[in-house]
Short mmCIF file of N, CA, C and O in Angstrom, two decimals:
data_model
loop_
_atom_site.label_atom_id
_atom_site.label_comp_id
_atom_site.label_asym_id
_atom_site.label_seq_id
_atom_site.Cartn_x
_atom_site.Cartn_y
_atom_site.Cartn_z
N MET R 1454 43.84 27.44 -49.52
CA MET R 1454 44.23 27.15 -48.38
C MET R 1454 43.68 25.48 -48.33
O MET R 1454 42.58 25.35 -47.88
N LYS R 1455 44.32 24.50 -46.62
CA LYS R 1455 44.02 24.01 -46.17
C LYS R 1455 43.11 23.86 -44.68
O LYS R 1455 43.66 24.79 -44.50
N THR R 1456 42.31 23.11 -44.42
CA THR R 1456 42.05 23.87 -43.24
C THR R 1456 42.50 22.88 -41.90
O THR R 1456 43.49 22.41 -42.37
N PRO R 1457 42.79 24.11 -40.68
CA PRO R 1457 42.87 22.92 -39.53
C PRO R 1457 42.62 21.60 -39.68
O PRO R 1457 43.80 20.54 -39.25
N ARG R 1458 41.66 21.53 -39.23
CA ARG R 1458 40.88 19.51 -39.86
C ARG R 1458 42.11 18.42 -40.77
O ARG R 1458 42.48 17.73 -40.40
N GLN R 1459 42.11 19.32 -41.97
CA GLN R 1459 43.21 18.54 -42.99
C GLN R 1459 44.07 18.32 -42.39
O GLN R 1459 44.62 17.37 -43.09
N ILE R 1460 44.86 19.30 -41.85
CA ILE R 1460 46.20 19.49 -41.43
C ILE R 1460 46.35 18.35 -40.55
O ILE R 1460 47.32 17.68 -40.35
N LEU R 1461 45.41 18.45 -39.59
CA LEU R 1461 45.64 17.75 -38.09
C LEU R 1461 45.36 15.35 -38.45
O LEU R 1461 46.12 15.18 -38.56
N LEU R 1462 44.50 15.23 -39.50
CA LEU R 1462 44.71 14.45 -40.40
C LEU R 1462 45.48 14.06 -40.90
O LEU R 1462 45.83 12.89 -40.98
N ALA R 1463 45.49 14.65 -42.21
CA ALA R 1463 46.80 14.68 -42.40
C ALA R 1463 48.07 14.17 -41.80
O ALA R 1463 49.26 13.43 -41.90
N ARG R 1464 48.73 14.80 -40.68
CA ARG R 1464 49.40 14.34 -40.32
C ARG R 1464 49.50 13.55 -39.58
O ARG R 1464 50.48 12.61 -39.22
N HIS R 1465 48.27 12.80 -38.59
CA HIS R 1465 47.87 11.60 -37.98
C HIS R 1465 47.73 10.73 -39.23
O HIS R 1465 46.95 9.57 -38.03
N GLN R 1466 47.26 10.16 -40.07
CA GLN R 1466 47.17 9.60 -40.92
C GLN R 1466 47.63 8.45 -40.89
O GLN R 1466 47.60 7.09 -41.47
N ALA R 1467 49.10 8.10 -40.51
CA ALA R 1467 50.26 7.34 -40.61
C ALA R 1467 49.87 5.97 -39.43
O ALA R 1467 50.19 5.24 -39.10
N ALA R 1468 49.47 6.85 -38.62
CA ALA R 1468 49.05 5.98 -36.86
C ALA R 1468 47.90 5.53 -36.97
O ALA R 1468 47.41 5.16 -35.89
N GLU R 1469 46.66 5.77 -38.21
CA GLU R 1469 45.65 4.63 -38.44
C GLU R 1469 45.54 3.56 -38.11
O GLU R 1469 44.71 2.77 -37.96
N PRO R 1470 47.25 2.69 -39.03
CA PRO R 1470 46.10 1.78 -38.80
C PRO R 1470 46.94 1.03 -38.13
O PRO R 1470 46.63 -0.36 -37.53
N LYS R 1471 48.25 1.56 -37.02
CA LYS R 1471 48.04 0.81 -35.44
C LYS R 1471 47.54 1.06 -35.01
O LYS R 1471 47.21 0.13 -33.64
N LEU R 1472 46.62 1.78 -34.67
CA LEU R 1472 45.58 2.15 -34.07
C LEU R 1472 44.18 1.07 -34.16
O LEU R 1472 43.71 0.73 -33.21
N ASP R 1473 44.43 0.48 -35.18
CA ASP R 1473 43.37 0.11 -35.73
C ASP R 1473 43.45 -1.91 -35.51
O ASP R 1473 42.84 -2.43 -34.52
N SER R 1474 44.74 -1.97 -35.54
CA SER R 1474 45.55 -2.97 -34.77
C SER R 1474 45.55 -3.20 -33.15
O SER R 1474 45.08 -4.28 -33.05
N ILE R 1475 45.39 -2.08 -32.64
CA ILE R 1475 45.25 -2.47 -31.30
C ILE R 1475 43.72 -2.38 -31.28
O ILE R 1475 43.34 -3.12 -29.86
N ARG R 1476 43.12 -1.75 -31.51
CA ARG R 1476 41.66 -1.83 -30.39
C ARG R 1476 41.31 -3.17 -31.61
O ARG R 1476 40.51 -3.79 -30.86
N ARG R 1477 41.40 -3.51 -32.53
CA ARG R 1477 41.19 -5.71 -32.40
C ARG R 1477 42.01 -6.36 -31.83
O ARG R 1477 41.40 -7.19 -31.09
N GLU R 1478 42.95 -5.95 -31.09
CA GLU R 1478 43.30 -6.95 -30.34
C GLU R 1478 43.14 -6.65 -29.24
O GLU R 1478 42.55 -7.81 -28.08
N ALA R 1479 42.48 -5.56 -28.58
CA ALA R 1479 41.74 -5.68 -27.38
C ALA R 1479 40.52 -6.10 -27.24
O ALA R 1479 39.52 -6.69 -26.37
N VAL R 1480 39.49 -5.89 -28.33
CA VAL R 1480 38.41 -6.41 -28.85
C VAL R 1480 38.27 -7.99 -28.88
O VAL R 1480 37.81 -9.01 -27.95
N ARG R 1481 39.47 -8.53 -29.00
CA ARG R 1481 39.87 -10.00 -29.11
C ARG R 1481 39.87 -10.62 -27.57
O ARG R 1481 39.58 -11.67 -27.09
N VAL R 1482 40.27 -9.86 -26.97
CA VAL R 1482 41.18 -10.54 -25.99
C VAL R 1482 40.04 -10.26 -25.06
O VAL R 1482 39.01 -10.57 -24.21
N ALA R 1483 38.95 -9.23 -24.93
CA ALA R 1483 37.94 -8.94 -24.21
C ALA R 1483 36.66 -10.05 -24.58
O ALA R 1483 35.98 -10.96 -23.41
N ALA R 1484 36.98 -9.98 -26.11
CA ALA R 1484 36.01 -11.49 -26.68
C ALA R 1484 36.30 -12.53 -26.10
O ALA R 1484 35.45 -13.67 -25.08
N ASP R 1485 37.55 -13.18 -25.68
CA ASP R 1485 38.17 -14.45 -25.84
C ASP R 1485 37.50 -14.56 -23.75
O ASP R 1485 37.40 -15.23 -22.93
N VAL R 1486 37.99 -13.33 -23.19
CA VAL R 1486 37.75 -13.64 -21.41
C VAL R 1486 36.19 -13.79 -21.20
O VAL R 1486 36.14 -14.60 -20.40
N ASN R 1487 35.46 -12.97 -21.85
CA ASN R 1487 34.54 -13.01 -21.72
C ASN R 1487 33.66 -14.58 -22.13
O ASN R 1487 32.55 -15.29 -21.23
N ARG R 1488 34.47 -14.79 -22.82
CA ARG R 1488 33.64 -16.19 -23.52
C ARG R 1488 34.57 -17.75 -22.62
O ARG R 1488 33.53 -18.32 -22.19
N ARG R 1489 35.34 -17.18 -21.84
CA ARG R 1489 35.72 -18.31 -20.56
C ARG R 1489 35.15 -18.16 -19.43
O ARG R 1489 35.22 -18.92 -19.07
N THR R 1490 33.94 -16.95 -19.17
CA THR R 1490 34.20 -17.13 -18.07
C THR R 1490 32.50 -16.85 -17.72
O THR R 1490 31.66 -17.53 -16.90
N THR R 1491 32.05 -16.34 -18.69
CA THR R 1491 30.26 -16.50 -18.75
C THR R 1491 30.34 -17.90 -19.92
O THR R 1491 30.41 -17.71 -20.84
N PRO R 1492 29.74 -19.26 -19.14
CA PRO R 1492 28.83 -20.01 -20.26
C PRO R 1492 27.51 -19.60 -20.51
O PRO R 1492 26.48 -19.24 -20.45
N ILE R 1493 27.40 -19.68 -21.49
CA ILE R 1493 26.17 -19.63 -22.75
C ILE R 1493 25.01 -20.56 -22.06
O ILE R 1493 25.34 -21.70 -21.91
N ARG R 1494 24.06 -20.45 -20.84
CA ARG R 1494 22.91 -20.20 -20.72
C ARG R 1494 21.41 -20.49 -21.64
O ARG R 1494 21.45 -19.95 -22.59
N GLU R 1495 20.44 -21.17 -20.83
CA GLU R 1495 19.80 -21.61 -21.71
C GLU R 1495 18.85 -20.60 -20.93
O GLU R 1495 18.43 -20.70 -19.81
N LEU R 1496 18.36 -19.65 -22.01
CA LEU R 1496 17.25 -18.29 -21.44
C LEU R 1496 15.73 -19.46 -20.33
O LEU R 1496 14.75 -18.90 -21.65
N THR R 1497 15.71 -20.32 -19.87
CA THR R 1497 14.67 -20.69 -19.18
C THR R 1497 14.04 -19.88 -18.51
O THR R 1497 14.05 -19.05 -17.82
N PHE R 1498 12.65 -20.16 -17.77
CA PHE R 1498 12.08 -19.75 -16.90
C PHE R 1498 12.31 -20.19 -15.46
O PHE R 1498 12.37 -18.67 -14.67
N ALA R 1499 13.03 -21.17 -15.41
CA ALA R 1499 13.30 -20.87 -14.03
C ALA R 1499 14.71 -20.79 -14.02
O ALA R 1499 15.09 -19.88 -13.06
N ALA R 1500 15.64 -20.75 -15.18
CA ALA R 1500 16.98 -20.19 -14.75
C ALA R 1500 16.61 -18.36 -14.75
O ALA R 1500 17.72 -17.89 -13.71
N THR R 1501 15.83 -17.54 -15.25
CA THR R 1501 15.20 -16.77 -15.54
C THR R 1501 15.42 -16.09 -13.61
O THR R 1501 15.32 -15.16 -12.81
N ILE R 1502 14.36 -17.12 -13.14
CA ILE R 1502 13.29 -16.59 -11.80
C ILE R 1502 14.70 -16.91 -10.91
O ILE R 1502 14.48 -16.08 -9.81
N SER R 1503 14.93 -18.14 -11.07
CA SER R 1503 16.43 -18.39 -9.93
C SER R 1503 17.50 -17.02 -10.09
O SER R 1503 18.49 -16.86 -9.40
N HIS R 1504 18.02 -16.53 -11.19
CA HIS R 1504 18.77 -15.55 -11.34
C HIS R 1504 17.65 -14.46 -10.76
O HIS R 1504 19.32 -13.33 -9.68
N GLY R 1505 16.90 -13.99 -11.23
CA GLY R 1505 15.77 -12.73 -10.06
C GLY R 1505 16.07 -12.69 -8.76
O GLY R 1505 16.88 -11.66 -7.81
N LEU R 1506 15.93 -14.68 -8.07
CA LEU R 1506 15.98 -14.10 -6.81
C LEU R 1506 17.17 -14.44 -6.35
O LEU R 1506 17.23 -13.49 -5.10
N GLY R 1507 18.25 -14.74 -6.68
CA GLY R 1507 20.04 -15.35 -6.66
C GLY R 1507 19.66 -12.90 -5.96
O GLY R 1507 20.78 -12.93 -5.64
N LEU R 1508 19.51 -12.59 -7.11
CA LEU R 1508 19.91 -10.87 -7.39
C LEU R 1508 19.04 -10.18 -6.07
O LEU R 1508 19.85 -9.32 -5.66
N LEU R 1509 18.11 -10.85 -5.79
CA LEU R 1509 17.03 -10.19 -5.24
C LEU R 1509 18.21 -10.66 -3.27
O LEU R 1509 17.85 -9.51 -2.76
N TYR R 1510 18.03 -11.69 -3.52
CA TYR R 1510 19.22 -11.94 -2.22
C TYR R 1510 20.22 -10.93 -1.91
O TYR R 1510 20.62 -11.08 -1.12
N ARG R 1511 20.99 -10.91 -2.87
CA ARG R 1511 22.23 -10.02 -3.26
C ARG R 1511 22.30 -9.18 -2.96
O ARG R 1511 22.72 -7.94 -2.11
N GLU R 1512 20.89 -8.61 -3.24
CA GLU R 1512 20.90 -6.92 -3.27
C GLU R 1512 20.46 -6.56 -2.10
O GLU R 1512 20.29 -5.77 -1.10
N LEU R 1513 19.23 -7.36 -1.69
CA LEU R 1513 18.36 -7.23 0.22
C LEU R 1513 18.74 -7.32 0.30
O LEU R 1513 18.24 -7.45 1.99
N ILE R 1514 19.11 -9.00 1.28
CA ILE R 1514 19.31 -9.76 2.19
C ILE R 1514 20.42 -9.42 2.26
O ILE R 1514 20.65 -9.82 4.02
N TRP R 1515 21.54 -10.00 1.95
CA TRP R 1515 22.82 -9.81 2.53
C TRP R 1515 23.50 -8.80 2.40
O TRP R 1515 24.16 -8.85 3.84
N PRO R 1516 22.80 -7.87 2.14
CA PRO R 1516 24.05 -6.48 2.95
C PRO R 1516 22.97 -5.92 4.62
O PRO R 1516 24.26 -5.72 5.70
N CYS R 1517 22.63 -6.74 4.77
CA CYS R 1517 21.65 -6.08 6.14
C CYS R 1517 21.79 -7.66 7.03
O CYS R 1517 20.09 -7.57 7.26
N ARG R 1518 22.37 -8.63 6.38
CA ARG R 1518 21.88 -9.50 7.11
C ARG R 1518 21.90 -9.52 7.86
O ARG R 1518 20.69 -9.80 8.84
N ARG R 1519 21.95 -8.96 9.42
CA ARG R 1519 22.01 -8.91 10.81
C ARG R 1519 20.41 -8.69 11.03
O ARG R 1519 20.21 -8.94 12.07
N THR R 1520 20.54 -7.35 10.34
CA THR R 1520 19.16 -6.88 10.43
C THR R 1520 17.57 -8.25 10.00
O THR R 1520 17.11 -8.22 11.14
N TRP R 1521 18.28 -8.58 9.29
CA TRP R 1521 16.96 -9.67 9.00
C TRP R 1521 17.72 -10.61 10.19
O TRP R 1521 16.24 -11.18 10.27
N ALA R 1522 18.56 -11.55 10.35
CA ALA R 1522 18.26 -12.18 11.16
C ALA R 1522 17.38 -11.48 12.76
O ALA R 1522 17.07 -12.97 12.88
N GLY R 1523 18.47 -10.56 13.08
CA GLY R 1523 17.29 -9.90 14.21
C GLY R 1523 15.98 -9.67 14.04
O GLY R 1523 14.82 -10.46 15.08
N LEU R 1524 15.07 -9.26 12.49
CA LEU R 1524 13.69 -9.27 12.68
C LEU R 1524 13.36 -11.14 12.92
O LEU R 1524 12.60 -11.15 13.44
N ALA R 1525 13.94 -11.57 12.64
CA ALA R 1525 13.27 -13.03 11.95
C ALA R 1525 13.53 -13.70 13.79
O ALA R 1525 12.83 -14.29 14.11
N ALA R 1526 14.65 -13.79 14.17
CA ALA R 1526 14.86 -13.86 15.64
C ALA R 1526 13.71 -13.30 16.48
O ALA R 1526 13.06 -13.72 17.42
N ALA R 1527 12.76 -11.60 15.94
CA ALA R 1527 12.23 -11.81 17.08
C ALA R 1527 10.76 -12.24 16.80
O ALA R 1527 9.97 -12.22 16.99
N TRP R 1528 10.66 -12.78 15.14
CA TRP R 1528 9.26 -13.60 15.10
C TRP R 1528 9.39 -14.71 15.38
O TRP R 1528 8.12 -15.08 16.47
N VAL R 1529 10.64 -15.31 15.07
CA VAL R 1529 10.27 -16.56 16.03
C VAL R 1529 10.04 -16.07 17.18
O VAL R 1529 9.21 -16.66 18.64
N ALA R 1530 10.39 -15.53 18.22
CA ALA R 1530 10.76 -15.01 19.94
C ALA R 1530 8.70 -14.82 19.83
O ALA R 1530 8.28 -15.26 20.89
N LEU R 1531 8.51 -14.27 19.23
CA LEU R 1531 6.70 -13.77 19.54
C LEU R 1531 5.94 -14.77 19.64
O LEU R 1531 4.96 -15.34 20.00
N ALA R 1532 6.38 -16.12 18.24
CA ALA R 1532 5.76 -16.79 18.02
C ALA R 1532 5.82 -18.14 19.16
O ALA R 1532 4.29 -18.80 19.65
N VAL R 1533 6.61 -18.10 19.42
CA VAL R 1533 6.68 -18.75 20.58
C VAL R 1533 6.05 -18.82 22.05
O VAL R 1533 5.37 -19.32 22.52
N PHE R 1534 6.27 -17.40 22.42
CA PHE R 1534 5.16 -16.22 23.38
C PHE R 1534 4.18 -17.09 22.83
O PHE R 1534 3.19 -17.08 24.27
N ASN R 1535 4.08 -16.63 21.49
CA ASN R 1535 2.05 -16.78 21.30
C ASN R 1535 1.89 -18.04 21.86
O ASN R 1535 0.57 -18.65 22.33
N LEU R 1536 1.98 -19.20 21.20
CA LEU R 1536 1.93 -20.35 21.72
C LEU R 1536 2.21 -21.00 22.93
O LEU R 1536 0.84 -21.69 23.07
N THR R 1537 2.10 -19.88 23.80
CA THR R 1537 2.91 -20.54 25.25
C THR R 1537 1.50 -19.48 26.23
O THR R 1537 1.54 -20.68 27.57
N GLN R 1538 1.23 -18.77 25.37
CA GLN R 1538 -0.20 -18.31 26.29
C GLN R 1538 -0.95 -18.15 26.25
O GLN R 1538 -2.16 -18.02 26.95
N THR R 1539 -1.27 -18.90 24.90
CA THR R 1539 -3.03 -19.72 24.63
C THR R 1539 -3.42 -20.77 25.33
O THR R 1539 -2.50 -21.30 25.74
N GLU R 1540 -4.46 -20.48 26.21
CA GLU R 1540 -5.10 -21.98 26.99
C GLU R 1540 -6.50 -22.28 26.02
O GLU R 1540 -6.83 -20.84 25.54
N PRO R 1541 -6.76 -23.26 26.23
CA PRO R 1541 -7.75 -23.51 25.35
C PRO R 1541 -9.16 -23.28 26.39
O PRO R 1541 -8.93 -22.89 27.33
N ALA R 1542 -9.50 -22.39 25.49
CA ALA R 1542 -11.50 -21.72 25.57
C ALA R 1542 -12.33 -22.75 26.48
O ALA R 1542 -12.82 -24.08 25.78
N ARG R 1543 -12.99 -22.87 27.40
CA ARG R 1543 -13.60 -23.43 28.15
C ARG R 1543 -15.07 -22.91 28.37
O ARG R 1543 -14.99 -21.31 29.11
N PRO R 1544 -16.02 -22.88 27.68
CA PRO R 1544 -17.35 -22.75 27.83
C PRO R 1544 -17.60 -22.95 29.14
O PRO R 1544 -17.78 -23.65 29.86
N THR R 1545 -18.15 -21.51 29.52
CA THR R 1545 -18.74 -21.09 30.94
C THR R 1545 -19.73 -20.92 30.92
O THR R 1545 -20.43 -19.63 30.00
N LEU R 1546 -20.39 -21.11 32.28
CA LEU R 1546 -21.81 -20.72 32.11
C LEU R 1546 -21.97 -19.23 32.98
O LEU R 1546 -21.48 -18.83 34.00
N ALA R 1547 -22.79 -18.86 32.61
CA ALA R 1547 -23.30 -16.47 33.73
C ALA R 1547 -23.96 -17.01 34.68
O ALA R 1547 -25.14 -17.61 34.32
N LYS R 1548 -23.55 -17.04 35.89
CA LYS R 1548 -24.85 -17.66 36.86
C LYS R 1548 -25.28 -16.25 37.76
O LYS R 1548 -24.29 -15.54 38.16
N SER R 1549 -25.99 -16.26 37.90
CA SER R 1549 -25.99 -14.55 38.25
C SER R 1549 -26.35 -15.03 39.70
O SER R 1549 -27.81 -15.68 40.15
N LYS R 1550 -26.10 -14.18 40.76
CA LYS R 1550 -25.98 -14.38 42.16
C LYS R 1550 -27.29 -13.22 42.59
O LYS R 1550 -28.59 -14.22 43.60
N THR R 1551 -28.13 -12.95 41.97
CA THR R 1551 -29.44 -11.94 42.10
C THR R 1551 -29.93 -12.83 41.31
O THR R 1551 -30.48 -12.57 40.14
N PRO R 1552 -31.72 -12.81 41.92
CA PRO R 1552 -32.66 -13.24 40.85
C PRO R 1552 -33.08 -12.43 40.42
O PRO R 1552 -32.98 -10.98 40.60
N PRO R 1553 -33.92 -12.62 39.03
CA PRO R 1553 -34.85 -11.91 38.14
C PRO R 1553 -35.68 -10.93 38.64
O PRO R 1553 -35.92 -9.91 38.52
N ALA R 1554 -36.16 -11.40 39.99
CA ALA R 1554 -37.07 -10.01 40.40
C ALA R 1554 -36.66 -9.00 40.84
O ALA R 1554 -36.83 -7.76 40.64
N GLU R 1555 -35.78 -9.33 41.59
CA GLU R 1555 -34.97 -8.30 42.37
C GLU R 1555 -34.24 -7.24 41.15
O GLU R 1555 -33.99 -6.24 41.35
N LEU R 1556 -33.64 -7.92 39.93
CA LEU R 1556 -33.20 -7.13 38.98
C LEU R 1556 -34.03 -6.26 38.52
O LEU R 1556 -34.37 -4.91 38.17
N GLN R 1557 -35.35 -6.93 38.05
CA GLN R 1557 -36.75 -5.62 37.73
C GLN R 1557 -37.24 -4.81 38.93
O GLN R 1557 -37.36 -3.86 37.92
N MET R 1558 -36.33 -5.30 40.35
CA MET R 1558 -37.36 -3.95 41.18
C MET R 1558 -36.10 -2.91 40.70
O MET R 1558 -36.50 -1.48 40.88
N ALA R 1559 -35.48 -3.48 40.56
CA ALA R 1559 -33.76 -2.14 40.83
C ALA R 1559 -33.77 -1.53 39.56
O ALA R 1559 -33.24 -0.88 39.27
N PHE R 1560 -33.53 -2.22 38.21
CA PHE R 1560 -34.41 -1.42 36.69
C PHE R 1560 -35.51 -0.63 36.84
O PHE R 1560 -35.55 0.90 36.63
N ALA R 1561 -36.95 -0.78 37.61
CA ALA R 1561 -37.62 -0.13 37.73
C ALA R 1561 -37.32 1.04 39.09
O ALA R 1561 -37.63 2.65 38.78
N GLU R 1562 -36.47 0.73 39.84
CA GLU R 1562 -36.44 2.37 40.46
C GLU R 1562 -35.02 3.60 39.93
O GLU R 1562 -35.64 4.04 39.73
N GLN R 1563 -34.30 3.12 38.74
CA GLN R 1563 -33.31 3.75 38.51
C GLN R 1563 -34.38 4.24 36.99
O GLN R 1563 -34.06 5.44 37.00
N GLN R 1564 -34.93 3.64 36.90
CA GLN R 1564 -36.31 4.61 35.87
C GLN R 1564 -37.00 5.49 36.52
O GLN R 1564 -36.89 7.06 36.42
N ARG R 1565 -37.51 5.21 37.26
CA ARG R 1565 -37.77 5.96 38.78
C ARG R 1565 -36.94 7.05 38.80
O ARG R 1565 -37.50 8.85 38.80
N LEU R 1566 -36.00 7.22 39.58
CA LEU R 1566 -35.10 8.64 39.81
C LEU R 1566 -34.70 9.33 38.37
O LEU R 1566 -34.65 10.38 38.56
N LEU R 1567 -34.67 7.93 37.46
CA LEU R 1567 -33.79 9.12 36.31
C LEU R 1567 -35.30 10.32 35.66
O LEU R 1567 -34.99 10.85 35.62
N ALA R 1568 -36.75 9.76 35.73
CA ALA R 1568 -37.33 10.30 35.60
C ALA R 1568 -37.55 11.79 36.65
O ALA R 1568 -38.09 12.62 36.46
N GLU R 1569 -37.59 11.45 38.09
CA GLU R 1569 -37.40 12.67 39.25
C GLU R 1569 -36.13 13.46 38.56
O GLU R 1569 -36.80 14.49 38.67
N LEU R 1570 -35.11 13.20 37.69
CA LEU R 1570 -34.39 13.55 37.86
C LEU R 1570 -33.92 15.20 37.10
O LEU R 1570 -34.31 15.98 36.35
N ILE R 1571 -35.21 13.97 35.54
CA ILE R 1571 -34.67 14.66 34.35
C ILE R 1571 -36.15 15.45 34.42
O ILE R 1571 -36.78 16.72 33.71
N GLY R 1572 -37.15 15.06 34.97
CA GLY R 1572 -38.60 15.96 35.14
C GLY R 1572 -39.19 14.84 33.90
O GLY R 1572 -39.06 14.07 33.02
N PRO R 1573 -40.29 15.57 33.82
CA PRO R 1573 -41.31 14.70 32.78
C PRO R 1573 -40.98 15.04 31.30
O PRO R 1573 -40.71 16.38 31.33
N PRO R 1574 -41.28 14.41 30.28
CA PRO R 1574 -41.00 14.50 28.94
C PRO R 1574 -42.03 15.93 28.12
O PRO R 1574 -43.06 16.09 28.94
N PRO R 1575 -40.86 17.24 27.59
CA PRO R 1575 -41.91 17.52 27.22
C PRO R 1575 -43.22 17.40 26.00
O PRO R 1575 -42.88 16.38 25.49
N GLN R 1576 -44.05 18.39 26.18
CA GLN R 1576 -45.21 17.85 25.11
C GLN R 1576 -45.48 17.98 23.78
O GLN R 1576 -44.68 18.86 23.72
N PRO R 1577 -44.98 17.50 22.88
CA PRO R 1577 -45.00 17.52 21.66
C PRO R 1577 -45.63 19.09 21.52
O PRO R 1577 -46.75 19.00 21.88
N SER R 1578 -45.23 20.06 20.29
CA SER R 1578 -46.12 21.12 19.62
C SER R 1578 -46.65 20.47 18.86
O SER R 1578 -46.72 19.55 17.99
N PRO R 1579 -48.06 21.49 18.48
CA PRO R 1579 -48.74 20.61 17.32
C PRO R 1579 -48.53 20.98 16.12
O PRO R 1579 -47.64 22.18 15.81
N ALA R 1580 -48.63 19.82 15.02
CA ALA R 1580 -47.51 20.59 14.01
C ALA R 1580 -48.64 21.62 13.40
O ALA R 1580 -49.76 21.03 13.29
N ALA R 1581 -47.90 22.27 12.54
CA ALA R 1581 -48.88 23.26 11.87
C ALA R 1581 -49.16 22.23 10.06
O ALA R 1581 -48.18 21.44 10.18
N PRO R 1582 -49.93 22.48 9.41
CA PRO R 1582 -50.48 22.06 8.37
C PRO R 1582 -49.67 22.38 7.17
O PRO R 1582 -48.79 23.32 7.39
N PRO R 1583 -49.32 21.49 6.46
CA PRO R 1583 -48.21 21.82 5.54
C PRO R 1583 -48.60 22.13 4.40
O PRO R 1583 -49.70 22.05 4.39
N ARG R 1584 -47.47 23.10 3.90
CA ARG R 1584 -48.35 24.26 3.29
C ARG R 1584 -47.52 23.99 2.14
O ARG R 1584 -46.74 23.31 1.72
N ARG R 1585 -48.32 24.33 0.62
CA ARG R 1585 -48.44 23.60 -0.59
C ARG R 1585 -47.13 24.94 -1.36
O ARG R 1585 -47.18 25.53 -0.83
N LYS R 1586 -46.01 23.82 -1.67
CA LYS R 1586 -44.87 24.32 -2.60
C LYS R 1586 -45.65 25.21 -3.55
O LYS R 1586 -46.48 25.07 -4.60
N PRO R 1587 -45.21 26.60 -4.33
CA PRO R 1587 -45.55 27.05 -5.42
C PRO R 1587 -45.27 25.92 -6.85
O PRO R 1587 -46.43 25.79 -7.92
N ALA R 1588 -43.94 25.04 -6.39
CA ALA R 1588 -44.00 24.16 -7.83
C ALA R 1588 -45.21 23.09 -7.71
O ALA R 1588 -45.74 22.61 -8.90
N GLU R 1589 -46.10 22.68 -6.96
CA GLU R 1589 -46.91 22.00 -6.46
C GLU R 1589 -48.67 22.36 -7.09
O GLU R 1589 -49.58 21.73 -7.02
N GLN R 1590 -48.80 24.22 -7.28
CA GLN R 1590 -50.22 24.10 -7.25
C GLN R 1590 -49.36 24.63 -8.34
O GLN R 1590 -48.85 24.50 -9.57
N PRO R 1591 -51.16 24.46 -9.36
CA PRO R 1591 -51.31 24.42 -10.68
C PRO R 1591 -51.33 25.89 -11.39
O PRO R 1591 -50.45 26.73 -10.24
N ARG R 1592 -50.67 26.18 -12.95
CA ARG R 1592 -50.08 27.09 -13.26
C ARG R 1592 -50.88 27.62 -12.95
O ARG R 1592 -50.49 29.42 -12.58
N SER R 1593 -52.42 28.31 -13.09
CA SER R 1593 -53.60 29.06 -13.53
C SER R 1593 -53.68 29.69 -12.14
O SER R 1593 -53.80 30.99 -11.72
N GLU R 1594 -53.29 28.91 -10.80
CA GLU R 1594 -53.49 30.08 -9.56
C GLU R 1594 -52.30 30.60 -9.77
O GLU R 1594 -52.12 31.33 -9.13
N ARG R 1595 -51.21 30.58 -10.14
CA ARG R 1595 -49.73 31.18 -9.81
C ARG R 1595 -49.88 32.42 -10.27
O ARG R 1595 -50.11 33.47 -10.42
N ARG R 1596 -50.97 31.93 -11.50
CA ARG R 1596 -51.11 33.27 -12.05
C ARG R 1596 -51.90 34.30 -12.09
O ARG R 1596 -51.76 35.63 -12.21
N LEU R 1597 -53.08 33.82 -11.05
CA LEU R 1597 -53.78 34.46 -10.52
C LEU R 1597 -52.74 35.32 -9.45
O LEU R 1597 -53.10 36.55 -9.28
N GLU R 1598 -52.18 34.38 -8.39
CA GLU R 1598 -51.11 34.99 -7.44
C GLU R 1598 -50.59 35.98 -8.08
O GLU R 1598 -50.47 37.62 -7.32
N LEU R 1599 -49.65 36.56 -9.11
CA LEU R 1599 -48.77 37.11 -9.52
C LEU R 1599 -49.69 38.36 -10.20
O LEU R 1599 -49.53 39.67 -10.10
N LEU R 1600 -50.61 38.37 -10.57
CA LEU R 1600 -52.12 39.21 -11.20
C LEU R 1600 -52.65 39.89 -10.18
O LEU R 1600 -52.59 41.41 -9.69
N CYS R 1601 -53.38 39.52 -8.99
CA CYS R 1601 -53.64 39.85 -7.83
C CYS R 1601 -52.73 40.77 -6.70
O CYS R 1601 -52.98 41.60 -6.16
N SER R 1602 -51.36 40.39 -6.77
CA SER R 1602 -50.91 41.12 -5.86
C SER R 1602 -50.27 42.67 -6.24
O SER R 1602 -50.18 42.60 -6.93
#
C-alpha cells in the first residue's frame, strides 16, 4: 500500500519540470535587474565611510529635518547673543573708602561683641591618662589577671 505522500508526489510529478522552468526564469530576471541597477563598486574604506554617512543622514537627519533646522537656528542665535554680550575685561583696582586703622577698630569691636554674646570659652577638662589595652600588655601579666580574678 502506498502512503498519502507517495500518492501526492506521483500525481504532481508532471508539474515538476514546469515549476523548474518558472523558477529558473524568475531567478534569471531578478539577476538581470540586479545587475542593471547596482553597479559593482570597490569596497574601499572611503566608500564604506561615505555609504555609512549617507545612511546616517537618511535615517537620522532627513526624517527630522525641521527639528534639526530648529536646533541649528537656536544654536546660531545663542552664539550670536553670546558674541554680542561679551565686553573686554578691564582690570580695576579695588579702592577702599575706609582707612585700614578704622577697619581694624571695627574688627576688634566685632570680636568684643561676639565674646560678650557667646561668653568666655569653656575650660578644657583635664585629660585622663591613657589606659593600656590588653593587647599591649605582656602575656604574663594577662595570665596573672586571669588567675587573680
